């Protein structure tokens, strides 16, 4: 629903082309009726043929560098509107933080915490220590420095009880700038030999940072939860919603992203998320992944993303508009009372009936089917105020492609979700 007080002077400037980019523009449009601008290297169906977006394509063949991106952003900011810069990927957050002073001087509102806090929030080792200090369950973790040629990886891996997961220590900023065969956001290793092979592949690709090897929190997709929200200048979480990941995207480049989310409040996990963001001193958007270990029932905080998450539109399904919370704080300087998403619903970026194949819990499956009858699932790309036959066709083609990719990469659900 569009706000009763439209604010066309607001100009969200979005870095990206995917569903997260469009759903952010949609949330701003629903709240304020304003048009957004996207900046990217190439056109993609998620943002094409839209009446709520103005697309700016820069670079040849999608090749972008700091100088080109910053110069383009400075040109866009030369307007009477209020530019709000929204990075979605780790590499874009990295770029914005490097050039924050220049962009701020040009008039950009940048709803990110300080560089130090963003880096702390993205550091998996810091997160593990923080959870320990808060009395939350922790995960056995070893730090493998790939820049040290003399390190004995075999010995370092001894504390790990396999299966394990392997991921970049810094949250993927430097790792994400690499491109190599077999690259994944998160790897699974069934044994120490598997882990050594994965680490060797990453090192041979030229990565000289640290990789974390962690004991795996066992459980299929439905044991994973997401807390997305906004924390204001006073450190108050003014908007938050919880979602249970019903089905994740299992293609190598999308691991960690949700395809179907059951939006339903979970106060105990929401309190954990609040404790984490408060302890980190975060400001702005956040998305936190929490997984329940199917063996123990204990919740483990897996990741903290100090930015808008790709699937954060699920909060709107729950009745919370994160854009409204951010504008009140960063633009208007108004302290809003906390708002929690309590409206139950389903966010679905893949065909929702996929639950018939991938949800093993019969009671949960029945509940979700009945919920879909009461309230149709919400697709982030299907916005009634932005109708276009080409967008309609793209949405259904994308649904089919996602379903085929899931069948290929994750044909049946597993206890590890890998």
Tab-separated table of C-alpha atoms in Angstrom:
chain	number	residue	atom	x	y	z
A	1	UNK	CA	0.000	0.000	0.000
A	2	UNK	CA	1.289	3.477	-0.898
A	3	UNK	CA	1.734	5.894	1.982
A	4	UNK	CA	-0.992	8.517	2.473
A	5	UNK	CA	1.786	11.101	2.211
A	6	UNK	CA	3.745	10.324	-0.983
A	7	UNK	CA	7.333	11.558	-1.045
A	8	UNK	CA	8.517	11.798	-4.633
A	9	UNK	CA	11.565	13.784	-3.487
A	10	UNK	CA	13.134	10.564	-2.188
A	11	UNK	CA	15.408	8.830	-4.694
A	12	UNK	CA	16.598	5.365	-3.649
A	13	UNK	CA	19.707	4.509	-5.697
A	14	UNK	CA	20.027	0.730	-5.809
A	15	UNK	CA	23.198	-1.155	-6.751
A	16	UNK	CA	22.182	-4.388	-8.422
A	17	UNK	CA	19.827	-6.166	-10.769
A	18	UNK	CA	18.304	-9.121	-8.948
A	19	UNK	CA	15.101	-9.834	-7.049
A	20	UNK	CA	16.484	-8.123	-3.947
A	21	UNK	CA	16.994	-4.932	-5.923
A	22	UNK	CA	13.466	-4.905	-7.304
A	23	UNK	CA	11.846	-5.834	-3.997
A	24	UNK	CA	13.665	-2.948	-2.290
A	25	UNK	CA	12.341	-0.547	-4.947
A	26	UNK	CA	8.899	-2.053	-4.424
A	27	UNK	CA	9.059	-1.474	-0.670
A	28	UNK	CA	10.064	2.169	-1.154
A	29	UNK	CA	7.252	2.611	-3.685
A	30	UNK	CA	4.684	1.025	-1.369
A	31	UNK	CA	5.758	3.301	1.480
A	32	UNK	CA	6.288	6.597	-0.344
A	33	UNK	CA	5.212	6.267	-3.975
A	34	UNK	CA	8.732	7.246	-5.079
A	35	UNK	CA	10.705	5.964	-8.079
A	36	UNK	CA	14.082	4.312	-7.569
A	37	UNK	CA	17.206	4.339	-9.727
A	38	UNK	CA	19.257	1.201	-10.324
A	39	UNK	CA	22.935	1.249	-11.272
A	40	UNK	CA	24.427	-1.871	-12.819
A	41	UNK	CA	26.548	-3.188	-15.640
A	42	UNK	CA	23.769	-4.849	-17.589
A	43	UNK	CA	20.028	-5.288	-17.893
A	44	UNK	CA	18.234	-8.171	-16.209
A	45	UNK	CA	14.610	-9.188	-16.203
A	46	UNK	CA	14.137	-8.469	-12.508
A	47	UNK	CA	14.495	-4.733	-13.077
A	48	UNK	CA	13.513	-4.369	-16.754
A	49	UNK	CA	10.239	-2.904	-18.058
A	50	UNK	CA	9.339	-1.438	-14.669
A	51	UNK	CA	7.366	1.750	-14.082
A	52	UNK	CA	8.843	2.228	-10.587
A	53	UNK	CA	12.501	2.095	-11.684
A	54	UNK	CA	14.866	4.153	-13.802
A	55	UNK	CA	17.750	1.940	-14.902
A	56	UNK	CA	21.269	3.251	-15.461
A	57	UNK	CA	23.615	0.795	-17.183
A	58	UNK	CA	27.329	1.529	-17.072
A	59	UNK	CA	30.462	-0.277	-18.221
A	60	UNK	CA	30.999	-2.525	-21.209
A	61	UNK	CA	29.960	-6.132	-20.874
A	62	UNK	CA	29.030	-5.591	-17.271
A	63	UNK	CA	32.577	-4.624	-16.271
A	64	UNK	CA	32.532	-2.064	-13.457
A	65	UNK	CA	35.350	-0.455	-11.469
A	66	UNK	CA	35.377	2.000	-8.589
A	67	UNK	CA	36.124	5.059	-10.695
A	68	UNK	CA	33.298	4.378	-13.133
A	69	UNK	CA	30.793	3.514	-10.415
A	70	UNK	CA	31.608	6.541	-8.260
A	71	UNK	CA	31.536	8.970	-11.187
A	72	UNK	CA	28.158	7.559	-12.245
A	73	UNK	CA	26.784	7.860	-8.720
A	74	UNK	CA	27.967	11.461	-8.463
A	75	UNK	CA	26.129	12.337	-11.689
A	76	UNK	CA	22.949	10.705	-10.418
A	77	UNK	CA	23.161	12.652	-7.145
A	78	UNK	CA	23.166	15.973	-9.035
A	79	UNK	CA	19.429	16.455	-8.590
A	80	UNK	CA	16.870	18.166	-6.368
A	81	UNK	CA	15.813	14.784	-4.998
A	82	UNK	CA	17.281	13.141	-1.888
A	83	UNK	CA	19.500	10.213	-2.974
A	84	UNK	CA	19.553	7.164	-0.698
A	85	UNK	CA	22.314	4.706	-1.592
A	86	UNK	CA	21.435	1.034	-1.163
A	87	UNK	CA	24.140	-1.636	-1.725
A	88	UNK	CA	23.020	-5.269	-1.606
A	89	UNK	CA	26.059	-7.423	-2.354
A	90	UNK	CA	29.152	-7.587	-0.138
A	91	UNK	CA	31.328	-6.178	-2.931
A	92	UNK	CA	28.996	-3.183	-3.307
A	93	UNK	CA	28.997	-2.560	0.446
A	94	UNK	CA	32.792	-2.651	0.242
A	95	UNK	CA	32.790	-0.071	-2.579
A	96	UNK	CA	30.410	2.277	-0.770
A	97	UNK	CA	32.449	2.125	2.436
A	98	UNK	CA	35.694	2.882	0.562
A	99	UNK	CA	34.158	5.996	-1.018
A	100	UNK	CA	31.739	6.936	1.725
A	101	UNK	CA	33.140	10.419	2.338
A	102	UNK	CA	32.952	11.420	-1.333
A	103	UNK	CA	29.446	10.041	-1.734
A	104	UNK	CA	28.202	11.664	1.465
A	105	UNK	CA	29.575	15.026	0.375
A	106	UNK	CA	27.598	14.609	-2.857
A	107	UNK	CA	24.405	14.372	-0.809
A	108	UNK	CA	23.908	10.626	-0.469
A	109	UNK	CA	22.128	9.175	2.536
A	110	UNK	CA	24.019	5.923	3.255
A	111	UNK	CA	22.153	3.686	5.743
A	112	UNK	CA	25.174	1.649	6.786
A	113	UNK	CA	27.024	1.449	10.083
A	114	UNK	CA	30.644	2.575	10.326
A	115	UNK	CA	33.244	0.624	8.364
A	116	UNK	CA	34.625	-0.846	11.583
A	117	UNK	CA	31.238	-2.133	12.713
A	118	UNK	CA	30.348	-3.517	9.273
A	119	UNK	CA	33.653	-5.386	9.176
A	120	UNK	CA	33.109	-6.734	12.707
A	121	UNK	CA	29.597	-7.874	11.851
A	122	UNK	CA	30.868	-9.627	8.718
A	123	UNK	CA	33.684	-11.422	10.551
A	124	UNK	CA	32.561	-14.947	11.420
A	125	UNK	CA	35.205	-15.302	14.136
A	126	UNK	CA	33.943	-12.150	15.853
A	127	UNK	CA	30.404	-13.514	15.646
A	128	UNK	CA	31.443	-16.757	17.304
A	129	UNK	CA	33.130	-14.878	20.168
A	130	UNK	CA	30.110	-12.609	20.530
A	131	UNK	CA	27.727	-15.556	20.799
A	132	UNK	CA	29.933	-17.076	23.477
A	133	UNK	CA	29.879	-13.819	25.476
A	134	UNK	CA	26.072	-13.712	25.210
A	135	UNK	CA	25.749	-17.271	26.448
A	136	UNK	CA	24.473	-18.498	23.083
A	137	UNK	CA	25.472	-21.870	21.628
A	138	UNK	CA	28.679	-21.664	19.610
A	139	UNK	CA	30.072	-23.729	16.774
A	140	UNK	CA	33.524	-25.338	16.814
A	141	UNK	CA	35.484	-23.258	14.320
A	142	UNK	CA	39.026	-23.218	12.982
A	143	UNK	CA	40.615	-20.368	11.055
A	144	UNK	CA	42.667	-21.384	8.012
A	145	UNK	CA	44.946	-18.592	6.754
A	146	UNK	CA	45.488	-19.392	3.068
A	147	UNK	CA	48.309	-16.832	2.834
A	148	UNK	CA	50.505	-18.971	5.095
A	149	UNK	CA	52.253	-21.590	2.902
A	150	UNK	CA	53.815	-23.294	5.922
A	151	UNK	CA	50.587	-23.918	7.814
A	152	UNK	CA	49.581	-27.531	8.403
A	153	UNK	CA	45.948	-27.528	7.418
A	154	UNK	CA	45.598	-31.182	8.427
A	155	UNK	CA	46.565	-30.398	12.023
A	156	UNK	CA	44.405	-27.287	12.174
A	157	UNK	CA	41.360	-29.342	11.158
A	158	UNK	CA	41.690	-31.827	14.037
A	159	UNK	CA	39.100	-30.125	16.341
A	160	UNK	CA	36.426	-30.342	13.626
A	161	UNK	CA	33.804	-33.082	13.765
A	162	UNK	CA	32.720	-33.718	10.199
A	163	UNK	CA	30.519	-33.002	8.283
A	164	UNK	CA	31.590	-29.364	8.208
A	165	UNK	CA	30.978	-26.144	6.324
A	166	UNK	CA	33.656	-23.869	4.861
A	167	UNK	CA	33.144	-20.151	4.209
A	168	UNK	CA	35.154	-16.898	4.034
A	169	UNK	CA	36.032	-15.323	7.365
A	170	UNK	CA	35.411	-11.742	6.243
A	171	UNK	CA	31.859	-12.369	5.095
A	172	UNK	CA	32.857	-12.818	1.461
A	173	UNK	CA	33.852	-9.266	0.452
A	174	UNK	CA	37.345	-10.100	-0.834
A	175	UNK	CA	36.370	-13.664	-1.724
A	176	UNK	CA	33.419	-12.447	-3.770
A	177	UNK	CA	35.675	-10.382	-6.024
A	178	UNK	CA	37.363	-13.555	-7.251
A	179	UNK	CA	36.040	-15.657	-10.106
A	180	UNK	CA	37.018	-19.327	-10.412
A	181	UNK	CA	35.524	-22.692	-11.331
A	182	UNK	CA	33.600	-24.300	-8.503
A	183	UNK	CA	33.314	-21.077	-6.520
A	184	UNK	CA	30.587	-21.151	-3.863
A	185	UNK	CA	29.453	-18.872	-1.076
A	186	UNK	CA	29.487	-21.832	1.322
A	187	UNK	CA	31.047	-25.269	0.892
A	188	UNK	CA	30.211	-28.551	2.599
A	189	UNK	CA	32.875	-31.121	3.444
A	190	UNK	CA	32.020	-34.665	4.471
A	191	UNK	CA	35.565	-35.420	5.639
A	192	UNK	CA	38.949	-33.853	6.350
A	193	UNK	CA	40.131	-34.929	2.892
A	194	UNK	CA	37.196	-33.112	1.307
A	195	UNK	CA	38.013	-29.994	3.325
A	196	UNK	CA	41.681	-30.077	2.279
A	197	UNK	CA	40.702	-30.393	-1.391
A	198	UNK	CA	38.314	-27.420	-1.132
A	199	UNK	CA	40.901	-25.254	0.617
A	200	UNK	CA	43.505	-26.120	-2.022
A	201	UNK	CA	41.126	-25.146	-4.827
A	202	UNK	CA	40.450	-21.779	-3.195
A	203	UNK	CA	44.134	-21.114	-2.523
A	204	UNK	CA	45.083	-22.043	-6.094
A	205	UNK	CA	42.491	-19.540	-7.335
A	206	UNK	CA	44.551	-16.783	-5.687
A	207	UNK	CA	42.620	-16.217	-2.464
A	208	UNK	CA	45.012	-15.207	0.315
A	209	UNK	CA	42.503	-14.458	3.050
A	210	UNK	CA	41.156	-16.721	5.782
A	211	UNK	CA	38.559	-19.449	5.483
A	212	UNK	CA	36.583	-20.728	8.429
A	213	UNK	CA	35.898	-24.440	8.800
A	214	UNK	CA	32.991	-25.102	11.175
A	215	UNK	CA	31.133	-28.075	12.541
A	216	UNK	CA	27.890	-28.348	10.609
A	217	UNK	CA	24.590	-27.467	12.275
A	218	UNK	CA	22.552	-30.419	11.066
A	219	UNK	CA	19.019	-29.978	9.783
A	220	UNK	CA	17.179	-29.555	6.498
A	221	UNK	CA	16.069	-26.177	5.135
A	222	UNK	CA	13.103	-25.938	7.488
A	223	UNK	CA	15.442	-25.700	10.501
A	224	UNK	CA	16.755	-22.358	9.207
A	225	UNK	CA	15.300	-19.013	10.295
A	226	UNK	CA	15.873	-15.452	9.130
A	227	UNK	CA	15.545	-12.253	11.139
A	228	UNK	CA	15.477	-9.127	8.976
A	229	UNK	CA	15.038	-5.646	10.292
A	230	UNK	CA	16.268	-2.142	10.925
A	231	UNK	CA	18.107	-0.621	13.901
A	232	UNK	CA	18.052	3.156	14.374
A	233	UNK	CA	20.643	5.685	15.560
A	234	UNK	CA	19.743	5.049	19.207
A	235	UNK	CA	20.383	1.329	18.796
A	236	UNK	CA	16.678	0.443	18.883
A	237	UNK	CA	15.390	-2.259	16.550
A	238	UNK	CA	12.465	-0.276	15.155
A	239	UNK	CA	11.386	-2.857	12.567
A	240	UNK	CA	11.874	-6.615	12.474
A	241	UNK	CA	10.207	-9.759	11.179
A	242	UNK	CA	11.002	-13.455	11.428
A	243	UNK	CA	10.756	-16.053	8.725
A	244	UNK	CA	11.262	-19.790	8.590
A	245	UNK	CA	13.107	-20.846	5.476
A	246	UNK	CA	10.903	-23.505	3.950
A	247	UNK	CA	13.105	-24.024	0.901
A	248	UNK	CA	16.476	-22.518	0.070
A	249	UNK	CA	18.092	-21.896	-3.295
A	250	UNK	CA	20.694	-24.627	-3.713
A	251	UNK	CA	22.504	-23.519	-6.869
A	252	UNK	CA	26.163	-22.902	-6.009
A	253	UNK	CA	25.990	-19.123	-6.517
A	254	UNK	CA	22.747	-18.763	-4.523
A	255	UNK	CA	23.446	-20.920	-1.464
A	256	UNK	CA	22.319	-19.060	1.615
A	257	UNK	CA	19.373	-17.403	-0.128
A	258	UNK	CA	15.760	-18.377	0.487
A	259	UNK	CA	13.304	-19.471	-2.183
A	260	UNK	CA	10.262	-19.884	0.071
A	261	UNK	CA	9.869	-18.296	3.513
A	262	UNK	CA	7.114	-18.963	6.019
A	263	UNK	CA	6.632	-15.580	7.657
A	264	UNK	CA	5.741	-16.186	11.274
A	265	UNK	CA	6.989	-14.673	14.494
A	266	UNK	CA	9.387	-16.582	16.723
A	267	UNK	CA	9.962	-14.368	19.800
A	268	UNK	CA	12.866	-16.367	21.254
A	269	UNK	CA	14.872	-16.187	18.028
A	270	UNK	CA	13.881	-12.558	17.508
A	271	UNK	CA	15.318	-11.760	20.939
A	272	UNK	CA	18.588	-13.487	19.981
A	273	UNK	CA	18.802	-11.382	16.824
A	274	UNK	CA	18.173	-8.219	18.844
A	275	UNK	CA	20.917	-9.128	21.304
A	276	UNK	CA	23.396	-9.694	18.476
A	277	UNK	CA	22.761	-6.436	16.602
A	278	UNK	CA	22.763	-4.454	19.847
A	279	UNK	CA	26.045	-5.990	20.985
A	280	UNK	CA	27.655	-5.279	17.619
A	281	UNK	CA	26.479	-1.659	17.670
A	282	UNK	CA	24.854	-2.056	14.277
A	283	UNK	CA	22.884	0.698	12.618
A	284	UNK	CA	20.730	0.362	9.535
A	285	UNK	CA	19.423	-2.777	7.850
A	286	UNK	CA	20.366	-6.264	8.961
A	287	UNK	CA	19.630	-9.849	8.054
A	288	UNK	CA	20.575	-12.648	10.456
A	289	UNK	CA	20.574	-16.382	9.731
A	290	UNK	CA	19.786	-18.677	12.663
A	291	UNK	CA	19.644	-22.451	12.395
A	292	UNK	CA	18.187	-24.931	14.878
A	293	UNK	CA	20.317	-28.058	15.242
A	294	UNK	CA	17.961	-30.976	14.577
A	295	UNK	CA	19.952	-33.142	17.014
A	296	UNK	CA	19.902	-30.820	20.026
A	297	UNK	CA	17.191	-28.234	19.353
A	298	UNK	CA	19.704	-25.459	20.065
A	299	UNK	CA	19.680	-22.264	17.928
A	300	UNK	CA	22.972	-21.214	16.327
A	301	UNK	CA	23.594	-17.779	14.803
A	302	UNK	CA	25.283	-18.532	11.478
A	303	UNK	CA	25.593	-15.154	9.765
A	304	UNK	CA	25.009	-11.454	10.298
A	305	UNK	CA	24.606	-9.366	7.153
A	306	UNK	CA	24.803	-5.624	8.010
A	307	UNK	CA	22.767	-4.644	4.964
A	308	UNK	CA	19.483	-5.265	3.177
A	309	UNK	CA	19.150	-9.014	2.508
A	310	UNK	CA	18.160	-10.467	-0.855
A	311	UNK	CA	14.926	-11.847	0.574
A	312	UNK	CA	14.163	-9.000	2.987
A	313	UNK	CA	10.851	-8.270	1.294
A	314	UNK	CA	9.402	-11.090	3.393
A	315	UNK	CA	9.171	-8.512	6.204
A	316	UNK	CA	6.505	-6.673	4.192
A	317	UNK	CA	4.518	-9.922	4.037
A	318	UNK	CA	4.639	-9.863	7.832
A	319	UNK	CA	3.392	-6.262	7.929
A	320	UNK	CA	6.679	-4.381	8.381
A	321	UNK	CA	8.090	-1.876	5.871
A	322	UNK	CA	11.850	-1.529	6.410
A	323	UNK	CA	12.119	1.439	4.043
A	324	UNK	CA	9.730	3.415	6.213
A	325	UNK	CA	11.854	2.689	9.302
A	326	UNK	CA	15.047	3.790	7.527
A	327	UNK	CA	13.619	7.047	6.160
A	328	UNK	CA	12.234	8.007	9.574
A	329	UNK	CA	15.687	7.484	11.103
A	330	UNK	CA	18.254	8.558	8.502
A	331	UNK	CA	16.253	11.184	6.594
A	332	UNK	CA	13.727	12.613	9.073
A	333	UNK	CA	15.531	12.016	12.371
A	334	UNK	CA	12.369	10.618	13.949
A	335	UNK	CA	12.468	7.816	16.534
A	336	UNK	CA	9.774	5.274	15.704
A	337	UNK	CA	8.332	2.822	18.219
A	338	UNK	CA	9.451	-0.776	17.542
A	339	UNK	CA	7.304	-2.689	15.085
A	340	UNK	CA	7.269	-6.485	14.778
A	341	UNK	CA	5.967	-8.434	11.799
A	342	UNK	CA	3.199	-10.610	13.216
A	343	UNK	CA	1.080	-11.255	10.116
A	344	UNK	CA	1.517	-14.842	8.988
A	345	UNK	CA	2.100	-15.454	5.298
A	346	UNK	CA	4.344	-16.967	2.644
A	347	UNK	CA	7.046	-15.268	0.585
A	348	UNK	CA	7.768	-17.336	-2.513
A	349	UNK	CA	10.431	-16.701	-5.151
A	350	UNK	CA	9.958	-20.240	-6.481
A	351	UNK	CA	6.619	-21.955	-7.177
A	352	UNK	CA	5.114	-22.427	-3.694
A	353	UNK	CA	3.785	-25.904	-4.428
A	354	UNK	CA	7.441	-26.973	-4.378
A	355	UNK	CA	6.781	-27.624	-0.690
A	356	UNK	CA	5.049	-30.855	-1.729
A	357	UNK	CA	8.439	-32.190	-2.838
A	358	UNK	CA	10.907	-30.570	-0.463
A	359	UNK	CA	9.099	-30.261	2.903
A	360	UNK	CA	9.294	-33.561	4.763
A	361	UNK	CA	7.455	-32.528	7.926
A	362	UNK	CA	3.836	-33.508	7.221
A	363	UNK	CA	2.328	-31.233	9.850
A	364	UNK	CA	4.271	-28.239	8.543
A	365	UNK	CA	3.400	-29.090	4.952
A	366	UNK	CA	-0.316	-29.290	5.790
A	367	UNK	CA	-0.188	-26.006	7.701
A	368	UNK	CA	1.519	-24.227	4.795
A	369	UNK	CA	-0.997	-25.536	2.261
A	370	UNK	CA	-3.907	-24.323	4.421
A	371	UNK	CA	-2.177	-20.971	4.886
A	372	UNK	CA	-1.815	-20.575	1.113
A	373	UNK	CA	-5.546	-21.105	0.726
A	374	UNK	CA	-6.320	-18.422	3.329
A	375	UNK	CA	-3.729	-15.977	2.035
A	376	UNK	CA	-2.066	-16.356	-1.390
A	377	UNK	CA	1.749	-16.442	-1.348
A	378	UNK	CA	3.526	-13.186	-2.182
A	379	UNK	CA	6.027	-13.149	-5.048
A	380	UNK	CA	8.421	-10.166	-4.728
A	381	UNK	CA	8.362	-9.493	-8.484
A	382	UNK	CA	4.556	-9.516	-8.760
A	383	UNK	CA	3.515	-5.976	-7.903
A	384	UNK	CA	0.041	-4.927	-8.995
A	385	UNK	CA	1.094	-1.257	-9.197
A	386	UNK	CA	3.802	-2.156	-11.717
A	387	UNK	CA	1.985	-4.143	-14.415
A	388	UNK	CA	3.746	-5.078	-17.650
A	389	UNK	CA	3.251	-8.133	-19.850
A	390	UNK	CA	7.024	-8.548	-20.309
A	391	UNK	CA	7.584	-8.435	-16.566
A	392	UNK	CA	4.770	-10.964	-16.149
A	393	UNK	CA	6.409	-13.293	-18.670
A	394	UNK	CA	9.826	-12.904	-17.037
A	395	UNK	CA	8.449	-13.750	-13.607
A	396	UNK	CA	6.976	-17.065	-14.780
A	397	UNK	CA	10.040	-17.930	-16.838
A	398	UNK	CA	12.213	-17.233	-13.792
A	399	UNK	CA	9.964	-19.449	-11.652
A	400	UNK	CA	10.381	-22.310	-14.105
A	401	UNK	CA	14.142	-21.807	-14.270
A	402	UNK	CA	14.445	-21.786	-10.487
A	403	UNK	CA	12.436	-24.978	-10.227
A	404	UNK	CA	14.582	-26.747	-12.836
A	405	UNK	CA	17.749	-25.584	-11.085
A	406	UNK	CA	16.475	-26.879	-7.738
A	407	UNK	CA	15.635	-30.282	-9.192
A	408	UNK	CA	19.121	-30.442	-10.691
A	409	UNK	CA	21.122	-29.176	-7.717
A	410	UNK	CA	19.011	-30.489	-4.816
A	411	UNK	CA	16.711	-33.241	-6.121
A	412	UNK	CA	15.619	-34.438	-2.672
A	413	UNK	CA	15.764	-32.850	0.785
A	414	UNK	CA	18.609	-33.963	3.043
A	415	UNK	CA	19.389	-33.799	6.747
A	416	UNK	CA	22.242	-31.357	6.067
A	417	UNK	CA	20.494	-29.173	3.438
A	418	UNK	CA	23.472	-29.816	1.136
